[in-house]
Amino acid sequence: MALLQIHDPSAAPTPIGIDLGTTNSLVAYVTSLGEPTTILDCDSEALVPSVVHYAKDGRVIVGRDAQKLALVLPKDTLMSVKRFMGRGADDAETRRLSTYQFAKSDGPVVKFEVGQGRVVTPIEVSAEILRTLKENAEDELGRVGGAVITVPAYFDDAQRQATKDAGKLAGLNVLRLLNEPTAAALAYGLDSKKNGTFIVFDLGGGTFDVTVLSLDDGVFQVRSTGGDTQLGGDDMDRALAHHVFASMQADASSAAPELVRAILDASRAIKHALTANETVEADIDLPGGKSFAARVTRPEFDALIKPIIERTGPTCRRALRDAGIEVAAVDGVILVGGATRVPLVREFVTALFEKEPLGSIDPDQVVALGAAIQADLLAGSGPRDEVLLLDVLPLSLGVETMGGVVERILARNTAIPAGAKQVFTTYADNQTGFELHVVQGERDLAIDCRSLAHFTLKGIPAMPAGMARLAVSFEVDADGLLKVSAREESTGIEQSIDVKPSYGLSDDAIEKMLLTAYEHGEADVATRALREQQVEAARILAATKKAVESDAALLEGPEERARIDAAVAQLEAAVKGTDHRAIAHLIESLDETASAFAGRRMDLRIRQALTGRSVKDVADESAHAQGIEAHLGNTK
Ligand code: ADP
Ligand code: MG
């Protein structure tokens, strides 16, 4: 018997955790019994392949169906876009992955061409994946509350901002971005230990990440990270595919793309089967109706993948060295990522760290489960404790000073949210402006760091060098996003900016995307604008009519009256329509038409006030008149 769940419509929306992966993504939540659980899609699968297909008819297809279409319509199908999050067209990583169809980009963000002249950014593509996860969650939970989205620990400000923007675009209320290794540690409940040093070994489809995480009094700190952006389960698929080609006595380098695809897909299936079986026999369907009977044993497979797995060794040792710890000091090793299911990977990790790794939680799901736990904590339904303070700054933040030297304001590994202030002074006499260059990174020279933002503080009075006092404050919120403000202390001149990393999108661009993203988004925004203008118009119309009646004597003849009446009539007609821009325009012209009249009324009130009438009378009358003055007199 199937058990159907019944929603309580009055229940609070359920917070969710999302692992937005390079290869696969998934969403989880904490049940009413306190158990973190992944949400299954309509095919009863938790993993949604991070693949997006843009169909000719304008539809967008996400996940397994998109993955199938990648074979036939590769140009309209985007995979692994996480690699491009927060990256510019000129980025080294972008250029290396040049197999993608890049569109000419007018801004600093990479764009892909996906057929029919359609151009999308990695943020929009990721938003499609997030939207699918959100819909899957809504199907199961009814209403979805805030979301925690995970990011790799090494993600910089631009990459984090891009991820957050994608969440926003998907209509999610992003409570927090959480480091993937921290999420995995939370899923294992390691935060209850209060102290310890842990290794998170994450081998995914195409990326390998290792993180040394320390837990100090319940606060997780990333001690060091390392990895290889070109190492993962896909490499095992390729190694096995070469082996299959060899046993078919076929040449992989001259094979048709469809044949290569078919063998690669079969190899992945064989790899998965070899995780639980010692020998796998498979009939591989080849294009053209033929098939090939492949037989692979675990030892054969292990020999093929050994060199791939061994590449993780030096990276792990370097991460330990960077964190300044010995293998013996490691309290636990967590396996993350689908490729860590491969038995040889587990053996290798056990030997490397000299202890059995924690692998009881499905390594595909562990990050999403940890994110769900964090979302639940943030939403306040779980026990509130200090786990709120979970993360640290991945890279130092500072400003460029004379000579291109970086002055660090917030050091790497500072627990966030965090703030710090530093005072600078002028270098030259009579300097009337400061140019602030905000950078991120560990290097001493600004040119070696990542440039986040430039801004200028102008209008400082000329002073001898060294007299001006410029206080620069950095504030980093819980997501690792930065706000910079600068204040010249002797004059009080100040300015602040939200640092939109140079590779991110402008607010305008995001707003535009938000508009086009929601099915009825544009209509909703227009309706709201219309309501606002109608309310404003009603207020102005009432005030004007009243003023014209009570102060008719102040009107300069019938012409002025006629002009105001005409403007009133036009506005009244427009208010009945639906064009919010027309209403705004007519409010402005009524304002202009009546401004001289409003000025005379104001003068009269002042004169009356000065000729001995009681203050209260004047106050009453001018309060009455203010409705008009506020709109007719003062908007210029
Ligand atoms: P990412 O973090 O990059 O999104 P995942 O953690 O989902 O990736 O890992 C995907 C990889 O895990 C793929 O290479 C996939 O073939 C591999 N994988 C998944 N399940 C198994 C399994 N049972 N045995 C071996 N490899 C697996
Ligand atoms: Mg992953």
XYZ file of C-alpha atoms and ligand atoms in Angstrom:
664
model
C 0.000 0.000 0.000
C 1.313 3.394 -0.898
C 1.229 5.922 1.874
C 0.251 9.381 0.742
C 1.402 12.359 2.651
C -1.133 15.009 3.460
C 0.035 18.590 3.792
C -1.080 20.800 6.581
C -1.761 24.025 4.675
C -1.315 26.075 7.834
C 2.133 24.626 8.476
C 5.129 26.915 8.176
C 7.076 26.602 4.908
C 9.880 24.043 5.127
C 13.459 25.289 4.805
C 15.572 23.399 2.263
C 19.236 22.665 1.623
C 20.622 22.516 -1.893
C 23.831 20.979 -3.219
C 24.342 22.754 -6.545
C 26.940 20.430 -8.026
C 29.044 20.502 -11.187
C 27.699 17.126 -12.306
C 24.642 16.525 -10.128
C 22.478 18.653 -7.878
C 20.015 17.751 -5.174
C 17.723 19.170 -2.543
C 17.008 17.989 1.000
C 15.015 19.015 4.065
C 14.672 18.034 7.712
C 11.490 16.082 8.442
C 9.209 16.849 11.364
C 10.978 14.007 13.169
C 14.283 15.823 12.789
C 15.700 13.520 10.113
C 17.482 15.091 7.133
C 16.121 13.519 3.927
C 16.632 14.097 0.227
C 13.723 14.945 -2.017
C 13.059 12.622 -4.936
C 11.957 13.811 -8.348
C 9.137 12.282 -10.402
C 11.446 9.404 -11.391
C 12.152 8.708 -7.694
C 15.722 9.894 -8.105
C 17.422 12.266 -5.701
C 20.156 13.346 -8.094
C 19.269 15.837 -10.784
C 22.038 15.977 -13.405
C 23.255 19.595 -13.639
C 22.418 19.717 -17.335
C 20.161 22.273 -19.025
C 18.765 21.988 -22.540
C 17.344 24.981 -24.406
C 14.772 23.613 -26.846
C 13.952 25.163 -30.216
C 10.415 25.965 -29.068
C 11.766 28.006 -26.160
C 11.221 25.386 -23.494
C 13.963 24.718 -20.977
C 14.607 21.115 -19.949
C 16.653 20.263 -16.873
C 18.171 17.011 -15.585
C 18.057 13.498 -16.992
C 15.984 14.450 -20.034
C 18.422 17.244 -20.828
C 21.281 14.777 -20.428
C 19.728 12.527 -23.075
C 19.331 15.473 -25.430
C 22.989 16.348 -24.956
C 23.784 13.439 -27.258
C 21.668 14.649 -30.146
C 21.718 18.409 -29.595
C 25.015 19.111 -27.864
C 25.101 22.767 -28.905
C 21.814 23.580 -27.168
C 22.692 21.673 -24.012
C 24.884 23.064 -21.260
C 26.741 20.962 -18.683
C 29.175 21.737 -15.872
C 28.319 25.444 -15.893
C 29.373 25.617 -12.257
C 32.898 25.849 -13.617
C 31.994 29.237 -15.089
C 30.193 30.768 -12.123
C 31.586 34.202 -11.414
C 34.056 34.001 -14.268
C 34.778 36.446 -17.040
C 35.256 35.741 -20.724
C 38.986 36.377 -20.410
C 39.473 34.164 -17.415
C 42.180 31.515 -17.793
C 39.747 28.757 -16.776
C 37.181 29.992 -19.305
C 39.687 29.963 -22.137
C 40.845 26.479 -21.244
C 37.301 25.114 -21.491
C 36.887 26.511 -24.961
C 34.715 23.651 -26.222
C 31.683 25.654 -25.101
C 29.890 27.933 -27.521
C 30.663 31.298 -26.058
C 28.648 34.263 -27.170
C 30.231 37.645 -27.691
C 29.988 39.255 -24.313
C 29.532 42.987 -23.895
C 30.066 42.746 -20.159
C 32.543 40.930 -17.988
C 30.372 37.816 -17.583
C 30.743 34.706 -19.743
C 27.756 34.020 -21.945
C 26.787 30.915 -23.865
C 24.992 30.727 -27.174
C 22.277 28.093 -27.085
C 20.644 28.127 -30.486
C 18.121 30.526 -32.033
C 20.436 33.342 -31.081
C 19.548 32.803 -27.438
C 22.294 33.846 -25.051
C 22.483 32.842 -21.384
C 24.866 33.435 -18.496
C 26.036 30.712 -16.081
C 23.867 32.414 -13.452
C 20.741 31.926 -15.530
C 21.634 28.327 -16.331
C 22.213 27.582 -12.638
C 18.933 29.302 -11.830
C 17.143 26.809 -14.117
C 18.642 23.930 -12.133
C 17.702 25.572 -8.836
C 14.175 26.227 -10.083
C 13.765 22.542 -10.919
C 14.963 21.554 -7.444
C 12.605 24.079 -5.900
C 9.673 22.650 -7.871
C 10.576 19.105 -6.831
C 10.632 20.315 -3.219
C 7.276 22.051 -3.608
C 5.736 18.886 -5.033
C 6.743 17.070 -1.889
C 6.470 19.723 0.796
C 3.875 22.140 -0.432
C 5.446 25.407 0.578
C 9.201 25.851 0.585
C 10.876 28.237 2.999
C 14.372 29.690 2.898
C 17.218 27.834 1.230
C 20.822 27.128 2.111
C 22.935 26.578 -1.010
C 26.373 25.029 -0.798
C 29.508 26.239 -2.575
C 33.058 24.866 -2.686
C 35.216 26.196 0.134
C 37.600 27.814 -2.346
C 34.858 29.839 -4.105
C 35.785 33.517 -4.106
C 33.521 36.499 -3.674
C 32.500 36.636 -7.341
C 31.636 32.954 -7.455
C 29.638 33.205 -4.237
C 27.802 36.278 -5.442
C 26.981 34.515 -8.710
C 25.578 31.537 -6.798
C 23.464 33.786 -4.622
C 22.187 35.658 -7.680
C 21.216 32.347 -9.285
C 19.224 31.478 -6.161
C 17.464 34.818 -6.236
C 16.703 34.402 -9.909
C 15.172 31.003 -9.217
C 12.818 32.659 -6.744
C 14.519 31.229 -3.681
C 14.994 33.071 -0.447
C 18.683 32.296 0.027
C 19.248 32.174 3.777
C 22.919 31.422 3.533
C 25.677 30.035 1.366
C 27.492 27.216 3.111
C 30.839 25.625 2.314
C 30.388 22.099 0.951
C 32.880 20.476 3.364
C 31.241 22.226 6.312
C 27.881 20.879 5.166
C 29.301 17.344 5.006
C 30.693 17.694 8.537
C 27.291 18.895 9.779
C 25.574 15.910 8.176
C 27.841 13.648 10.243
C 26.982 15.640 13.340
C 30.620 16.487 13.922
C 29.625 19.893 15.288
C 28.490 18.127 18.467
C 32.096 17.140 19.139
C 33.044 20.830 19.681
C 36.690 20.317 18.709
C 38.668 18.319 16.185
C 40.410 18.303 12.816
C 38.694 16.703 9.855
C 39.514 15.982 6.241
C 36.793 16.226 3.639
C 37.734 14.230 0.553
C 35.353 15.129 -2.287
C 35.710 13.332 -5.611
C 32.863 14.286 -7.942
C 32.296 13.883 -11.654
C 34.931 16.270 -12.909
C 36.446 17.909 -9.861
C 38.413 16.874 -6.833
C 38.456 18.948 -3.642
C 40.145 18.280 -0.358
C 39.556 20.449 2.695
C 41.149 20.475 6.108
C 38.449 21.582 8.491
C 38.954 22.337 12.118
C 36.250 22.622 14.700
C 37.095 25.020 17.515
C 34.453 25.349 20.212
C 31.703 24.534 17.774
C 32.920 26.832 14.997
C 34.130 25.257 11.776
C 37.149 26.808 10.144
C 38.566 25.935 6.776
C 42.265 25.475 7.528
C 43.314 24.759 3.978
C 41.887 23.663 0.678
C 43.362 21.911 -2.312
C 42.133 20.180 -5.368
C 42.201 19.530 -9.043
C 39.525 21.037 -11.270
C 40.171 18.373 -13.913
C 39.977 15.163 -11.919
C 36.974 13.005 -11.125
C 34.738 10.093 -11.989
C 34.589 11.229 -15.635
C 38.288 10.375 -15.940
C 37.495 6.836 -14.832
C 34.765 6.671 -17.504
C 37.278 7.759 -20.134
C 39.934 5.281 -18.992
C 37.402 2.468 -19.128
C 36.120 3.624 -22.530
C 39.662 3.429 -23.942
C 39.872 -0.092 -22.591
C 36.554 -1.017 -24.242
C 37.665 0.471 -27.570
C 40.868 -1.567 -27.356
C 38.952 -4.785 -26.706
C 36.697 -3.971 -29.702
C 39.864 -3.457 -31.690
C 38.539 -0.054 -32.675
C 40.379 3.222 -32.761
C 38.914 5.725 -30.326
C 40.628 8.708 -31.932
C 38.964 8.204 -35.315
C 35.590 6.969 -34.017
C 32.362 8.831 -34.810
C 31.149 11.050 -31.939
C 27.981 8.942 -31.490
C 30.088 5.830 -31.021
C 32.335 7.582 -28.507
C 29.250 8.779 -26.605
C 27.716 5.290 -26.574
C 30.920 3.712 -25.255
C 31.409 6.433 -22.640
C 27.870 6.034 -21.330
C 28.240 2.265 -21.210
C 31.563 2.666 -19.413
C 29.946 4.823 -16.739
C 27.241 2.193 -16.212
C 29.883 -0.530 -15.960
C 31.856 1.582 -13.476
C 28.768 1.995 -11.276
C 28.051 -1.733 -11.441
C 31.654 -2.540 -10.504
C 31.207 -0.713 -7.199
C 29.050 -3.562 -5.937
C 30.193 -6.409 -8.212
C 33.519 -8.124 -8.899
C 32.740 -8.750 -12.565
C 30.398 -6.960 -14.930
C 29.167 -8.183 -18.287
C 27.326 -5.732 -20.488
C 25.942 -5.691 -24.018
C 26.762 -2.274 -25.365
C 24.344 -1.048 -28.033
C 26.307 0.596 -30.794
C 24.985 3.098 -33.343
C 23.855 1.226 -36.456
C 22.066 -1.555 -34.580
C 25.127 -3.648 -33.637
C 26.161 -4.458 -30.132
C 29.325 -5.429 -28.318
C 29.603 -7.771 -25.341
C 31.969 -6.232 -22.827
C 33.302 -7.981 -19.744
C 35.279 -6.094 -17.116
C 36.597 -7.379 -13.794
C 37.273 -5.280 -10.707
C 41.076 -5.887 -10.858
C 41.118 -4.798 -14.527
C 39.156 -1.671 -13.642
C 41.357 -0.946 -10.626
C 44.477 -1.143 -12.784
C 42.933 1.374 -15.193
C 41.932 3.895 -12.553
C 44.871 3.553 -10.160
C 46.906 6.339 -11.804
C 43.852 8.616 -11.670
C 43.215 8.013 -7.974
C 46.886 8.386 -7.116
C 46.799 11.932 -8.421
C 44.809 12.887 -5.298
C 47.716 11.910 -3.017
C 50.095 14.856 -3.472
C 47.159 17.283 -3.312
C 46.056 15.845 0.043
C 49.574 15.937 1.466
C 49.959 19.558 0.373
C 46.653 20.485 2.039
C 47.851 18.884 5.283
C 51.123 20.772 5.044
C 49.300 24.069 4.367
C 47.174 23.517 7.448
C 50.276 22.622 9.448
C 49.008 19.249 10.625
C 50.300 15.691 10.568
C 48.291 12.706 9.397
C 48.215 11.438 12.986
C 46.405 14.582 14.129
C 43.433 13.966 11.846
C 40.344 13.026 13.864
C 38.213 11.925 10.959
C 37.989 11.712 7.183
C 34.695 12.294 5.388
C 34.000 10.909 1.935
C 31.966 13.158 -0.357
C 31.077 12.831 -4.042
C 29.733 9.945 -6.093
C 33.182 8.801 -7.224
C 34.211 7.993 -3.633
C 31.903 4.974 -3.831
C 34.510 3.259 -5.966
C 36.119 0.658 -3.649
C 39.665 1.488 -4.736
C 39.128 5.144 -3.797
C 38.090 4.097 -0.291
C 41.141 1.850 0.025
C 43.420 4.605 -1.174
C 41.975 7.171 1.271
C 42.223 4.688 4.160
C 45.913 4.102 3.414
C 46.658 7.786 2.879
C 45.144 9.023 6.147
C 45.829 5.831 8.071
C 42.238 5.491 9.193
C 38.900 4.197 7.990
C 36.961 7.124 6.449
C 33.395 8.009 7.429
C 31.285 6.834 4.543
C 28.041 5.685 6.113
C 26.041 8.571 4.685
C 25.568 8.356 0.937
C 28.479 10.437 -0.409
C 26.244 11.806 -3.194
C 23.802 13.174 -0.663
C 25.885 14.151 2.329
C 26.358 17.794 1.278
C 22.675 18.403 0.581
C 21.725 16.738 3.895
C 24.139 19.007 5.773
C 22.722 22.038 3.973
C 19.220 20.974 5.039
C 20.356 20.759 8.663
C 21.813 24.255 8.440
C 18.628 25.607 6.794
C 16.573 24.041 9.555
C 18.782 25.621 12.216
C 18.616 29.022 10.570
C 14.855 28.840 10.258
C 14.704 28.299 13.984
C 12.809 25.031 14.118
C 15.791 23.096 15.382
C 17.668 23.649 18.598
C 19.278 27.055 18.362
C 22.919 26.943 19.169
C 26.235 28.332 18.164
C 26.385 26.473 14.864
C 25.165 29.713 13.333
C 28.737 30.900 13.351
C 29.948 28.367 10.914
C 32.208 29.777 8.353
C 35.326 31.731 7.763
C 36.511 34.077 5.035
C 38.080 32.032 2.276
C 40.485 34.794 1.176
C 41.821 37.976 2.759
C 40.243 41.291 1.874
C 42.115 44.559 1.701
C 42.783 47.787 -0.139
C 45.601 48.879 -2.395
C 47.837 51.552 -0.911
C 50.681 53.633 -2.344
C 53.034 51.640 -4.484
C 50.462 48.988 -5.258
C 50.891 47.314 -1.886
C 47.924 45.577 -0.305
C 46.882 46.541 3.197
C 44.878 43.630 4.552
C 41.759 44.698 6.441
C 40.123 41.328 7.056
C 42.415 38.334 7.145
C 41.635 34.999 5.585
C 40.019 32.537 7.986
C 38.337 35.255 10.040
C 35.030 33.845 11.284
C 32.126 35.551 9.548
C 30.052 37.680 9.823
C 32.923 40.037 10.551
C 33.851 43.689 10.385
C 37.045 45.718 10.650
C 38.105 49.315 10.251
C 41.406 50.910 9.345
C 42.399 54.565 9.060
C 44.369 55.869 6.074
C 45.682 59.288 5.266
C 46.663 61.336 2.223
C 49.975 61.012 0.525
C 50.128 64.320 -1.338
C 49.353 67.898 -0.297
C 45.931 69.191 -1.276
C 44.621 65.802 -2.276
C 40.847 66.198 -2.630
C 39.904 62.651 -3.434
C 40.717 59.095 -2.515
C 40.700 56.279 -4.997
C 39.964 53.037 -3.177
C 40.811 49.755 -4.814
C 39.362 46.753 -2.991
C 41.193 43.477 -3.548
C 40.919 39.875 -2.444
C 43.779 37.451 -2.056
C 46.847 36.534 -0.110
C 49.529 38.205 -2.185
C 51.261 41.417 -1.157
C 50.896 43.287 -4.404
C 47.495 44.357 -5.637
C 48.208 43.213 -9.194
C 48.600 39.652 -7.936
C 45.261 39.716 -6.128
C 41.775 39.656 -7.492
C 40.337 43.093 -8.070
C 36.874 43.384 -6.542
C 35.945 47.028 -6.867
C 37.137 50.580 -7.369
C 35.500 53.590 -5.845
C 36.355 57.205 -5.211
C 35.614 59.498 -2.347
C 35.595 63.068 -3.676
C 35.073 66.549 -2.310
C 37.583 66.485 0.501
C 38.867 70.014 1.226
C 42.500 70.641 0.363
C 44.702 69.736 3.308
C 48.399 69.175 3.775
C 49.532 65.595 3.216
C 48.800 63.381 6.175
C 46.025 65.564 7.601
C 42.984 63.864 6.140
C 41.769 60.839 8.103
C 40.054 58.243 5.967
C 38.402 55.454 7.911
C 37.744 52.446 5.725
C 35.380 49.800 7.092
C 34.828 46.334 5.720
C 31.799 44.331 6.696
C 31.327 40.772 5.545
C 27.923 39.206 6.005
C 27.239 35.580 6.826
C 27.440 34.632 3.145
C 30.921 36.013 2.762
C 29.749 39.042 0.790
C 31.432 42.343 1.372
C 30.266 45.904 2.020
C 32.907 48.622 2.052
C 32.427 52.108 3.429
C 34.820 55.011 3.641
C 34.516 58.177 5.734
C 36.789 61.168 5.874
C 36.658 61.870 9.599
C 37.414 65.611 9.681
C 34.661 66.475 7.185
C 32.275 63.563 7.656
C 32.147 62.939 3.915
C 31.327 59.316 3.394
C 30.372 56.756 0.865
C 29.732 53.059 0.840
C 29.305 50.325 -1.701
C 28.187 46.756 -1.764
C 31.068 45.140 -3.489
C 29.697 43.634 -6.600
C 32.635 41.652 -7.771
C 33.855 42.721 -11.183
C 32.718 39.434 -12.683
C 29.260 39.555 -11.184
C 26.187 41.053 -12.691
C 24.989 44.584 -12.145
C 21.791 45.152 -10.178
C 20.183 46.276 -13.406
C 21.073 43.081 -15.159
C 19.746 41.006 -12.277
C 16.570 43.014 -12.170
C 16.097 42.552 -15.881
C 16.634 38.838 -15.541
C 14.241 38.683 -12.612
C 11.627 40.320 -14.768
C 11.983 37.878 -17.593
C 12.466 34.941 -15.277
C 9.143 34.811 -13.541
C 6.353 33.651 -15.684
C 4.194 36.585 -14.782
C 6.995 38.668 -13.439
C 6.709 41.543 -15.841
C 2.978 41.781 -15.403
C 3.328 41.723 -11.612
C 5.835 44.517 -11.567
C 3.731 46.596 -13.942
C 0.631 46.059 -11.807
C 2.489 47.188 -8.734
C 3.806 50.288 -10.465
C 0.279 51.085 -11.661
C -1.165 50.772 -8.142
C 1.510 53.030 -6.750
C 0.952 55.707 -9.367
C -2.826 55.524 -8.943
C -2.539 56.078 -5.207
C -0.172 58.961 -5.735
C -2.441 60.522 -8.356
C -5.502 60.237 -6.124
C -3.715 62.059 -3.336
C -2.597 64.871 -5.609
C -5.958 65.259 -7.313
C -7.796 65.581 -4.018
C -5.332 68.095 -2.636
C -5.330 70.205 -5.785
C -9.109 70.376 -6.054
C -9.399 71.403 -2.447
C -6.756 74.113 -2.854
C -8.374 75.535 -5.975
C -11.675 75.811 -4.102
C -10.392 77.305 -0.861
C -7.795 79.680 -2.333
C -9.521 80.614 -5.583
C -8.591 84.232 -4.950
C -4.928 83.400 -5.398
C -5.435 82.158 -8.942
C -4.202 84.581 -11.578
C -7.353 84.853 -13.607
C -9.443 82.255 -15.389
C -6.543 81.124 -17.642
C -4.576 79.676 -14.754
C -7.687 78.005 -13.399
C -8.384 76.560 -16.851
C -4.834 75.225 -17.188
C -4.974 73.535 -13.775
C -8.437 72.131 -14.483
C -7.214 70.731 -17.800
C -4.212 69.052 -16.119
C -6.545 67.641 -13.454
C -8.908 66.270 -16.080
C -6.091 64.646 -18.025
C -4.715 62.984 -14.910
C -8.192 61.814 -13.886
C -8.649 60.200 -17.275
C -5.226 58.498 -17.143
C -5.869 57.071 -13.658
C -8.712 55.028 -15.130
C -6.306 53.462 -17.626
C -3.479 50.983 -17.060
C -0.436 52.914 -18.218
C 1.580 53.687 -15.105
C 4.103 55.701 -17.080
C 1.391 57.969 -18.490
C 0.048 58.559 -14.971
C 3.503 59.396 -13.650
C 4.009 61.791 -16.522
C 0.680 63.573 -15.927
C 1.345 63.820 -12.183
C 4.479 65.660 -13.107
C 2.723 68.010 -15.513
C -0.009 68.818 -12.990
C 2.762 69.536 -10.542
C 4.356 71.914 -13.005
C 1.128 73.607 -14.059
C 0.132 74.313 -10.464
C 3.535 75.157 -9.060
C 3.178 78.963 -9.299
C -0.203 78.758 -7.553
C 1.239 76.512 -4.882
C 4.049 79.014 -4.364
C 1.559 81.862 -3.799
C -0.350 79.758 -1.273
C 2.849 79.104 0.575
C 3.673 82.839 0.648
C 0.232 83.636 1.962
C 0.586 81.117 4.776
C 3.882 82.621 5.789
C 2.524 86.167 5.698
C -0.469 85.122 7.763
C 1.832 83.499 10.240
C 3.812 86.695 10.578
C 0.806 88.957 11.062
C -0.030 87.749 14.488
C -2.397 84.913 13.935
C -2.164 82.107 16.395
C 0.472 79.566 15.701
C -2.076 76.831 16.001
C -4.344 78.272 13.284
C -1.436 78.495 10.917
C -0.264 75.036 11.738
C -3.705 73.608 11.088
C -4.081 75.369 7.813
C -0.695 74.592 6.529
C -1.016 70.957 7.491
C -4.111 71.080 5.378
C -2.259 72.724 2.527
C 0.767 70.538 2.852
C -0.705 67.784 0.782
C -0.380 70.148 -2.107
C 2.892 71.809 -1.289
C 4.612 68.513 -0.800
C 3.718 67.500 -4.286
C 3.254 70.693 -6.194
C 5.852 72.942 -4.754
C 8.769 70.958 -3.572
C 9.470 68.327 -6.114
C 11.594 70.558 -8.319
P 29.568 16.646 -8.490
O 29.886 16.975 -7.078
O 30.677 16.940 -9.442
O 28.263 17.204 -8.944
P 28.840 13.884 -7.776
O 29.238 13.927 -6.373
O 27.406 13.713 -8.078
O 29.443 15.046 -8.634
O 29.662 12.652 -8.445
C 29.435 12.235 -9.742
C 30.377 11.110 -10.066
O 30.148 10.005 -9.202
C 30.194 10.627 -11.485
O 31.445 10.438 -12.096
C 29.497 9.293 -11.272
O 29.766 8.376 -12.337
C 30.123 8.833 -9.979
N 29.317 7.789 -9.313
C 28.035 7.889 -8.922
N 27.613 6.711 -8.389
C 28.663 5.846 -8.468
C 28.854 4.481 -8.106
N 27.865 3.761 -7.575
N 30.070 3.926 -8.324
C 31.057 4.658 -8.872
N 30.942 5.941 -9.232
C 29.757 6.538 -9.041
Mg 29.671 17.701 -5.228
